[in-house]
């Protein structure tokens, strides 16, 4: 079974631009979560989508948004990029059999975004 | 707000020996889940072990085991018979509708 894939793997943008990152979950997984990983802040939860609906959201500004399609693929968008948005963005999928939060998350390789 | 603290930024262990990684967390919830994930260098993050807060029995997965102390809000990971492939960044994670990661502990395994 194919793992979680993320595209693109690397991206360079300039301040003020916007960017869209894509995540394809493992087949059959209904939940997709996004995380930001930086050396200073570590790993931080952005949001989770389940059945095309945002189910949970972390503490990030409205410039960060996402969506999930009917095939469970998800996209994350960051508008008006700032230098501090430079990070590794990780996507993870899970079966989400329930809402208890005990599902194993399967992570993708990440998209490394550099904002100049 | 729930926070997760890993007080050991780096740890080192000799191959075949045992090492324990520490983790404490802060929460007012009674039902939640705890995980240890590992992120090998340039490789994807994978689950090591998970623990449900309402279960008193400590989880075990082969050479990996946890010491879960709910009252103390402590969740340490013990790796027995350490192998070179165990070298990675280890993250302690708290989950109650949103995943909270600790800062990570970088484990080095010496041959």
PDB file of C-alpha atoms in Angstrom:
ATOM      1  CA  UNK A   1       0.000   0.000   0.000  1.00  0.00           C
ATOM      2  CA  UNK A   2       1.420   3.386  -0.971  1.00  0.00           C
ATOM      3  CA  UNK A   3       2.321   5.741   1.853  1.00  0.00           C
ATOM      4  CA  UNK A   4       1.377   9.364   2.361  1.00  0.00           C
ATOM      5  CA  UNK A   5       2.680  11.528  -0.442  1.00  0.00           C
ATOM      6  CA  UNK A   6       3.247  15.257  -0.423  1.00  0.00           C
ATOM      7  CA  UNK A   7       3.913  17.568  -3.320  1.00  0.00           C
ATOM      8  CA  UNK A   8       5.981  19.469  -3.989  1.00  0.00           C
ATOM      9  CA  UNK A   9       8.872  18.324  -1.805  1.00  0.00           C
ATOM     10  CA  UNK A  10      10.669  21.659  -1.969  1.00  0.00           C
ATOM     11  CA  UNK A  11       9.382  25.138  -2.628  1.00  0.00           C
ATOM     12  CA  UNK A  12      10.919  28.596  -2.660  1.00  0.00           C
ATOM     13  CA  UNK A  13       8.670  31.644  -2.488  1.00  0.00           C
ATOM     14  CA  UNK A  14       9.063  35.320  -1.714  1.00  0.00           C
ATOM     15  CA  UNK A  15       7.341  37.371   0.944  1.00  0.00           C
ATOM     16  CA  UNK A  16       3.780  38.323   0.093  1.00  0.00           C
ATOM     17  CA  UNK A  17       3.188  35.419  -2.255  1.00  0.00           C
ATOM     18  CA  UNK A  18       0.819  32.582  -1.575  1.00  0.00           C
ATOM     19  CA  UNK A  19       1.468  28.849  -1.732  1.00  0.00           C
ATOM     20  CA  UNK A  20      -0.563  25.664  -1.971  1.00  0.00           C
ATOM     21  CA  UNK A  21       0.729  22.343  -0.701  1.00  0.00           C
ATOM     22  CA  UNK A  22      -0.836  19.004  -1.501  1.00  0.00           C
ATOM     23  CA  UNK A  23      -1.183  15.787   0.453  1.00  0.00           C
ATOM     24  CA  UNK A  24      -2.446  12.402  -0.716  1.00  0.00           C
ATOM     25  CA  UNK A  25      -3.309  10.114   2.203  1.00  0.00           C
ATOM     26  CA  UNK A  26      -3.014   6.376   2.372  1.00  0.00           C
ATOM     27  CA  UNK A  27      -5.885   4.714   0.558  1.00  0.00           C
ATOM     28  CA  UNK A  28      -8.835   4.267   2.907  1.00  0.00           C
ATOM     29  CA  UNK A  29      -7.686   6.914   5.388  1.00  0.00           C
ATOM     30  CA  UNK A  30     -10.320   9.546   6.029  1.00  0.00           C
ATOM     31  CA  UNK A  31      -8.452  11.952   8.266  1.00  0.00           C
ATOM     32  CA  UNK A  32      -5.671  14.267   7.182  1.00  0.00           C
ATOM     33  CA  UNK A  33      -3.748  16.485   9.566  1.00  0.00           C
ATOM     34  CA  UNK A  34      -1.195  19.191   8.853  1.00  0.00           C
ATOM     35  CA  UNK A  35       1.777  20.224  10.982  1.00  0.00           C
ATOM     36  CA  UNK A  36       4.456  22.888  10.805  1.00  0.00           C
ATOM     37  CA  UNK A  37       7.969  21.937  11.910  1.00  0.00           C
ATOM     38  CA  UNK A  38      10.581  24.619  12.598  1.00  0.00           C
ATOM     39  CA  UNK A  39      13.829  24.562  14.610  1.00  0.00           C
ATOM     40  CA  UNK A  40      12.526  27.280  16.924  1.00  0.00           C
ATOM     41  CA  UNK A  41       8.921  26.217  17.531  1.00  0.00           C
ATOM     42  CA  UNK A  42       9.218  22.495  16.930  1.00  0.00           C
ATOM     43  CA  UNK A  43       6.204  20.617  15.642  1.00  0.00           C
ATOM     44  CA  UNK A  44       2.925  22.463  15.785  1.00  0.00           C
ATOM     45  CA  UNK A  45      -0.525  21.237  14.802  1.00  0.00           C
ATOM     46  CA  UNK A  46      -2.209  23.299  12.098  1.00  0.00           C
ATOM     47  CA  UNK A  47      -5.528  21.565  11.421  1.00  0.00           C
ATOM     48  CA  UNK A  48      -7.257  18.268  10.795  1.00  0.00           C
ATOM     49  CA  UNK A  49      -9.757  17.421   8.095  1.00  0.00           C
ATOM     50  CA  UNK A  50     -12.186  14.536   8.180  1.00  0.00           C
ATOM     51  CA  UNK A  51     -14.761  13.818   5.483  1.00  0.00           C
ATOM     52  CA  UNK A  52     -14.124  17.188   3.834  1.00  0.00           C
ATOM     53  CA  UNK A  53     -14.743  19.097   7.078  1.00  0.00           C
ATOM     54  CA  UNK A  54     -12.235  20.791   9.322  1.00  0.00           C
ATOM     55  CA  UNK A  55     -12.568  18.914  12.590  1.00  0.00           C
ATOM     56  CA  UNK A  56      -9.823  20.487  14.675  1.00  0.00           C
ATOM     57  CA  UNK A  57      -7.685  23.581  14.380  1.00  0.00           C
ATOM     58  CA  UNK A  58      -4.459  24.690  15.978  1.00  0.00           C
ATOM     59  CA  UNK A  59      -3.452  28.195  16.942  1.00  0.00           C
ATOM     60  CA  UNK A  60      -2.395  29.660  13.611  1.00  0.00           C
ATOM     61  CA  UNK A  61      -3.507  32.868  11.881  1.00  0.00           C
ATOM     62  CA  UNK A  62      -6.184  32.861   9.217  1.00  0.00           C
ATOM     63  CA  UNK A  63      -3.509  33.069   6.509  1.00  0.00           C
ATOM     64  CA  UNK A  64      -3.236  29.323   6.941  1.00  0.00           C
ATOM     65  CA  UNK A  65      -6.161  27.430   5.487  1.00  0.00           C
ATOM     66  CA  UNK A  66      -6.899  24.039   4.088  1.00  0.00           C
ATOM     67  CA  UNK A  67      -9.454  21.846   2.488  1.00  0.00           C
ATOM     68  CA  UNK A  68     -10.140  18.208   1.845  1.00  0.00           C
ATOM     69  CA  UNK A  69     -11.629  16.690  -1.254  1.00  0.00           C
ATOM     70  CA  UNK A  70     -14.068  13.809  -1.572  1.00  0.00           C
ATOM     71  CA  UNK A  71     -11.190  11.408  -2.281  1.00  0.00           C
ATOM     72  CA  UNK A  72      -9.589  12.502   1.040  1.00  0.00           C
ATOM     73  CA  UNK A  73      -6.747  14.341  -0.674  1.00  0.00           C
ATOM     74  CA  UNK A  74      -6.001  17.576   1.103  1.00  0.00           C
ATOM     75  CA  UNK A  75      -4.464  20.909   0.265  1.00  0.00           C
ATOM     76  CA  UNK A  76      -3.041  23.536   2.540  1.00  0.00           C
ATOM     77  CA  UNK A  77      -2.792  27.166   1.514  1.00  0.00           C
ATOM     78  CA  UNK A  78      -0.734  29.937   3.039  1.00  0.00           C
ATOM     79  CA  UNK A  79      -1.444  33.458   1.833  1.00  0.00           C
ATOM     80  CA  UNK A  80       0.704  36.580   2.190  1.00  0.00           C
ATOM     81  CA  UNK A  81       3.809  34.600   3.055  1.00  0.00           C
ATOM     82  CA  UNK A  82       6.118  35.838   5.793  1.00  0.00           C
ATOM     83  CA  UNK A  83       9.750  34.925   6.431  1.00  0.00           C
ATOM     84  CA  UNK A  84       8.659  33.063   9.561  1.00  0.00           C
ATOM     85  CA  UNK A  85       6.562  30.694   7.470  1.00  0.00           C
ATOM     86  CA  UNK A  86       9.731  28.962   6.300  1.00  0.00           C
ATOM     87  CA  UNK A  87       9.356  25.441   7.650  1.00  0.00           C
ATOM     88  CA  UNK A  88       8.867  21.785   6.925  1.00  0.00           C
ATOM     89  CA  UNK A  89       5.153  21.168   6.491  1.00  0.00           C
ATOM     90  CA  UNK A  90       4.121  17.642   7.367  1.00  0.00           C
ATOM     91  CA  UNK A  91       0.917  15.926   6.457  1.00  0.00           C
ATOM     92  CA  UNK A  92      -0.357  12.836   8.253  1.00  0.00           C
ATOM     93  CA  UNK A  93      -3.290  10.561   7.567  1.00  0.00           C
ATOM     94  CA  UNK A  94      -5.190   8.106   9.728  1.00  0.00           C
ATOM     95  CA  UNK A  95      -8.149   5.781   9.519  1.00  0.00           C
ATOM     96  CA  UNK A  96     -10.025   7.889  12.082  1.00  0.00           C
ATOM     97  CA  UNK A  97     -12.236   5.015  13.083  1.00  0.00           C
ATOM     98  CA  UNK A  98     -13.533   7.157  15.943  1.00  0.00           C
ATOM     99  CA  UNK A  99     -13.055  10.534  17.515  1.00  0.00           C
ATOM    100  CA  UNK A 100     -11.078   9.235  20.478  1.00  0.00           C
ATOM    101  CA  UNK A 101      -7.733  10.313  19.104  1.00  0.00           C
ATOM    102  CA  UNK A 102      -5.942   7.015  19.463  1.00  0.00           C
ATOM    103  CA  UNK A 103      -5.428   6.392  15.771  1.00  0.00           C
ATOM    104  CA  UNK A 104      -1.900   5.962  14.508  1.00  0.00           C
ATOM    105  CA  UNK A 105      -0.953   8.775  12.203  1.00  0.00           C
ATOM    106  CA  UNK A 106       1.090   8.017   9.126  1.00  0.00           C
ATOM    107  CA  UNK A 107       3.300  10.885   8.108  1.00  0.00           C
ATOM    108  CA  UNK A 108       4.423  11.997   4.699  1.00  0.00           C
ATOM    109  CA  UNK A 109       7.974  13.140   3.887  1.00  0.00           C
ATOM    110  CA  UNK A 110       7.003  16.794   4.142  1.00  0.00           C
ATOM    111  CA  UNK A 111       7.249  19.865   1.959  1.00  0.00           C
ATOM    112  CA  UNK A 112      10.131  22.157   2.762  1.00  0.00           C
ATOM    113  CA  UNK A 113       9.040  25.746   2.185  1.00  0.00           C
ATOM    114  CA  UNK A 114      11.584  28.529   2.067  1.00  0.00           C
ATOM    115  CA  UNK A 115      10.355  32.117   2.068  1.00  0.00           C
ATOM    116  CA  UNK A 116      12.849  34.716   0.858  1.00  0.00           C
TER     117      UNK A 116
ATOM    118  CA  UNK B   1      -3.438  24.691  27.407  1.00  0.00           C
ATOM    119  CA  UNK B   2      -1.829  21.320  27.221  1.00  0.00           C
ATOM    120  CA  UNK B   3       1.940  21.360  27.018  1.00  0.00           C
ATOM    121  CA  UNK B   4       4.437  18.565  26.584  1.00  0.00           C
ATOM    122  CA  UNK B   5       7.942  18.822  28.028  1.00  0.00           C
ATOM    123  CA  UNK B   6      10.917  16.725  27.031  1.00  0.00           C
ATOM    124  CA  UNK B   7      13.731  17.834  29.300  1.00  0.00           C
ATOM    125  CA  UNK B   8      16.504  15.954  27.484  1.00  0.00           C
ATOM    126  CA  UNK B   9      17.376  17.616  24.150  1.00  0.00           C
ATOM    127  CA  UNK B  10      19.998  14.937  23.471  1.00  0.00           C
ATOM    128  CA  UNK B  11      20.711  11.458  24.777  1.00  0.00           C
ATOM    129  CA  UNK B  12      23.344   8.903  23.944  1.00  0.00           C
ATOM    130  CA  UNK B  13      23.357   5.139  24.471  1.00  0.00           C
ATOM    131  CA  UNK B  14      25.768   2.317  23.749  1.00  0.00           C
ATOM    132  CA  UNK B  15      24.523  -0.309  21.348  1.00  0.00           C
ATOM    133  CA  UNK B  16      22.750  -3.182  23.169  1.00  0.00           C
ATOM    134  CA  UNK B  17      22.204  -1.100  26.301  1.00  0.00           C
ATOM    135  CA  UNK B  18      19.046   0.467  27.690  1.00  0.00           C
ATOM    136  CA  UNK B  19      18.045   4.113  27.603  1.00  0.00           C
ATOM    137  CA  UNK B  20      15.070   6.003  29.017  1.00  0.00           C
ATOM    138  CA  UNK B  21      13.659   9.162  27.484  1.00  0.00           C
ATOM    139  CA  UNK B  22      11.632  11.432  29.748  1.00  0.00           C
ATOM    140  CA  UNK B  23       8.397  13.247  29.064  1.00  0.00           C
ATOM    141  CA  UNK B  24       5.983  15.189  31.221  1.00  0.00           C
ATOM    142  CA  UNK B  25       2.779  16.872  30.163  1.00  0.00           C
ATOM    143  CA  UNK B  26       0.239  19.223  31.561  1.00  0.00           C
ATOM    144  CA  UNK B  27      -3.502  18.698  31.197  1.00  0.00           C
ATOM    145  CA  UNK B  28      -6.755  19.045  33.083  1.00  0.00           C
ATOM    146  CA  UNK B  29      -8.383  16.282  31.053  1.00  0.00           C
ATOM    147  CA  UNK B  30      -8.873  12.768  32.362  1.00  0.00           C
ATOM    148  CA  UNK B  31      -9.156  10.998  29.020  1.00  0.00           C
ATOM    149  CA  UNK B  32      -6.474  11.425  26.409  1.00  0.00           C
ATOM    150  CA  UNK B  33      -3.833   9.543  24.471  1.00  0.00           C
ATOM    151  CA  UNK B  34      -0.074   9.627  24.577  1.00  0.00           C
ATOM    152  CA  UNK B  35       2.364   8.551  21.894  1.00  0.00           C
ATOM    153  CA  UNK B  36       6.036   8.324  21.157  1.00  0.00           C
ATOM    154  CA  UNK B  37       6.963   8.979  17.545  1.00  0.00           C
ATOM    155  CA  UNK B  38      10.433   8.759  16.055  1.00  0.00           C
ATOM    156  CA  UNK B  39      11.826  10.778  13.173  1.00  0.00           C
ATOM    157  CA  UNK B  40      15.004   9.197  11.762  1.00  0.00           C
ATOM    158  CA  UNK B  41      17.381  11.508   9.898  1.00  0.00           C
ATOM    159  CA  UNK B  42      15.881  12.462   6.525  1.00  0.00           C
ATOM    160  CA  UNK B  43      13.141   9.890   6.934  1.00  0.00           C
ATOM    161  CA  UNK B  44       9.482   9.971   7.739  1.00  0.00           C
ATOM    162  CA  UNK B  45       8.051  10.119  11.226  1.00  0.00           C
ATOM    163  CA  UNK B  46       6.728   6.789  12.481  1.00  0.00           C
ATOM    164  CA  UNK B  47       4.798   5.654  15.537  1.00  0.00           C
ATOM    165  CA  UNK B  48       6.793   3.849  18.216  1.00  0.00           C
ATOM    166  CA  UNK B  49       4.207   3.214  20.897  1.00  0.00           C
ATOM    167  CA  UNK B  50       0.886   4.522  22.184  1.00  0.00           C
ATOM    168  CA  UNK B  51      -0.847   4.646  25.580  1.00  0.00           C
ATOM    169  CA  UNK B  52      -4.459   5.327  26.464  1.00  0.00           C
ATOM    170  CA  UNK B  53      -4.786   7.380  29.639  1.00  0.00           C
ATOM    171  CA  UNK B  54      -7.577   5.278  31.101  1.00  0.00           C
ATOM    172  CA  UNK B  55      -5.475   2.124  30.880  1.00  0.00           C
ATOM    173  CA  UNK B  56      -3.228   1.641  33.880  1.00  0.00           C
ATOM    174  CA  UNK B  57      -1.139  -1.054  32.240  1.00  0.00           C
ATOM    175  CA  UNK B  58       1.994   0.268  30.598  1.00  0.00           C
ATOM    176  CA  UNK B  59       2.192  -0.277  26.845  1.00  0.00           C
ATOM    177  CA  UNK B  60       4.932  -2.463  25.388  1.00  0.00           C
ATOM    178  CA  UNK B  61       6.052  -2.979  21.804  1.00  0.00           C
ATOM    179  CA  UNK B  62       8.963  -5.396  21.502  1.00  0.00           C
ATOM    180  CA  UNK B  63      12.040  -3.542  22.781  1.00  0.00           C
ATOM    181  CA  UNK B  64      10.047  -0.387  23.528  1.00  0.00           C
ATOM    182  CA  UNK B  65       8.065   0.130  26.698  1.00  0.00           C
ATOM    183  CA  UNK B  66       6.620   3.065  28.573  1.00  0.00           C
ATOM    184  CA  UNK B  67       6.329   4.047  32.205  1.00  0.00           C
ATOM    185  CA  UNK B  68       3.031   5.898  32.415  1.00  0.00           C
ATOM    186  CA  UNK B  69       2.398   7.704  35.685  1.00  0.00           C
ATOM    187  CA  UNK B  70      -0.964   9.436  35.264  1.00  0.00           C
ATOM    188  CA  UNK B  71      -1.006  11.238  38.592  1.00  0.00           C
ATOM    189  CA  UNK B  72       2.475  12.588  37.987  1.00  0.00           C
ATOM    190  CA  UNK B  73       1.661  13.295  34.323  1.00  0.00           C
ATOM    191  CA  UNK B  74       4.767  11.470  33.273  1.00  0.00           C
ATOM    192  CA  UNK B  75       5.255   9.280  30.211  1.00  0.00           C
ATOM    193  CA  UNK B  76       8.795   7.966  29.735  1.00  0.00           C
ATOM    194  CA  UNK B  77      10.016   5.682  26.959  1.00  0.00           C
ATOM    195  CA  UNK B  78      12.444   2.849  27.641  1.00  0.00           C
ATOM    196  CA  UNK B  79      14.400   1.356  24.765  1.00  0.00           C
ATOM    197  CA  UNK B  80      16.031  -1.958  25.583  1.00  0.00           C
ATOM    198  CA  UNK B  81      18.852  -3.607  23.645  1.00  0.00           C
ATOM    199  CA  UNK B  82      19.427  -0.401  21.676  1.00  0.00           C
ATOM    200  CA  UNK B  83      20.253  -0.795  18.005  1.00  0.00           C
ATOM    201  CA  UNK B  84      21.956   1.530  15.547  1.00  0.00           C
ATOM    202  CA  UNK B  85      18.654   1.911  13.750  1.00  0.00           C
ATOM    203  CA  UNK B  86      17.109   3.441  16.876  1.00  0.00           C
ATOM    204  CA  UNK B  87      19.077   6.639  16.283  1.00  0.00           C
ATOM    205  CA  UNK B  88      16.482   9.331  15.649  1.00  0.00           C
ATOM    206  CA  UNK B  89      14.644  12.297  17.084  1.00  0.00           C
ATOM    207  CA  UNK B  90      11.975  11.038  19.486  1.00  0.00           C
ATOM    208  CA  UNK B  91       8.833  13.053  20.108  1.00  0.00           C
ATOM    209  CA  UNK B  92       6.462  12.647  23.003  1.00  0.00           C
ATOM    210  CA  UNK B  93       2.935  13.485  21.880  1.00  0.00           C
ATOM    211  CA  UNK B  94      -0.265  14.257  23.754  1.00  0.00           C
ATOM    212  CA  UNK B  95      -3.559  13.959  21.936  1.00  0.00           C
ATOM    213  CA  UNK B  96      -7.003  15.105  22.965  1.00  0.00           C
ATOM    214  CA  UNK B  97      -8.493  16.316  19.675  1.00  0.00           C
ATOM    215  CA  UNK B  98      -5.268  18.059  18.662  1.00  0.00           C
ATOM    216  CA  UNK B  99      -1.790  16.659  18.753  1.00  0.00           C
ATOM    217  CA  UNK B 100       0.711  18.402  21.023  1.00  0.00           C
ATOM    218  CA  UNK B 101       4.361  17.551  20.439  1.00  0.00           C
ATOM    219  CA  UNK B 102       7.256  17.878  22.808  1.00  0.00           C
ATOM    220  CA  UNK B 103      10.434  19.547  21.575  1.00  0.00           C
ATOM    221  CA  UNK B 104      12.030  16.169  20.929  1.00  0.00           C
ATOM    222  CA  UNK B 105      15.027  14.218  22.192  1.00  0.00           C
ATOM    223  CA  UNK B 106      17.797  13.392  19.752  1.00  0.00           C
ATOM    224  CA  UNK B 107      19.040   9.879  20.481  1.00  0.00           C
ATOM    225  CA  UNK B 108      22.489   8.811  19.358  1.00  0.00           C
ATOM    226  CA  UNK B 109      23.438   5.126  19.427  1.00  0.00           C
ATOM    227  CA  UNK B 110      27.139   4.377  19.720  1.00  0.00           C
ATOM    228  CA  UNK B 111      28.503   1.150  18.230  1.00  0.00           C
TER     229      UNK B 111
END
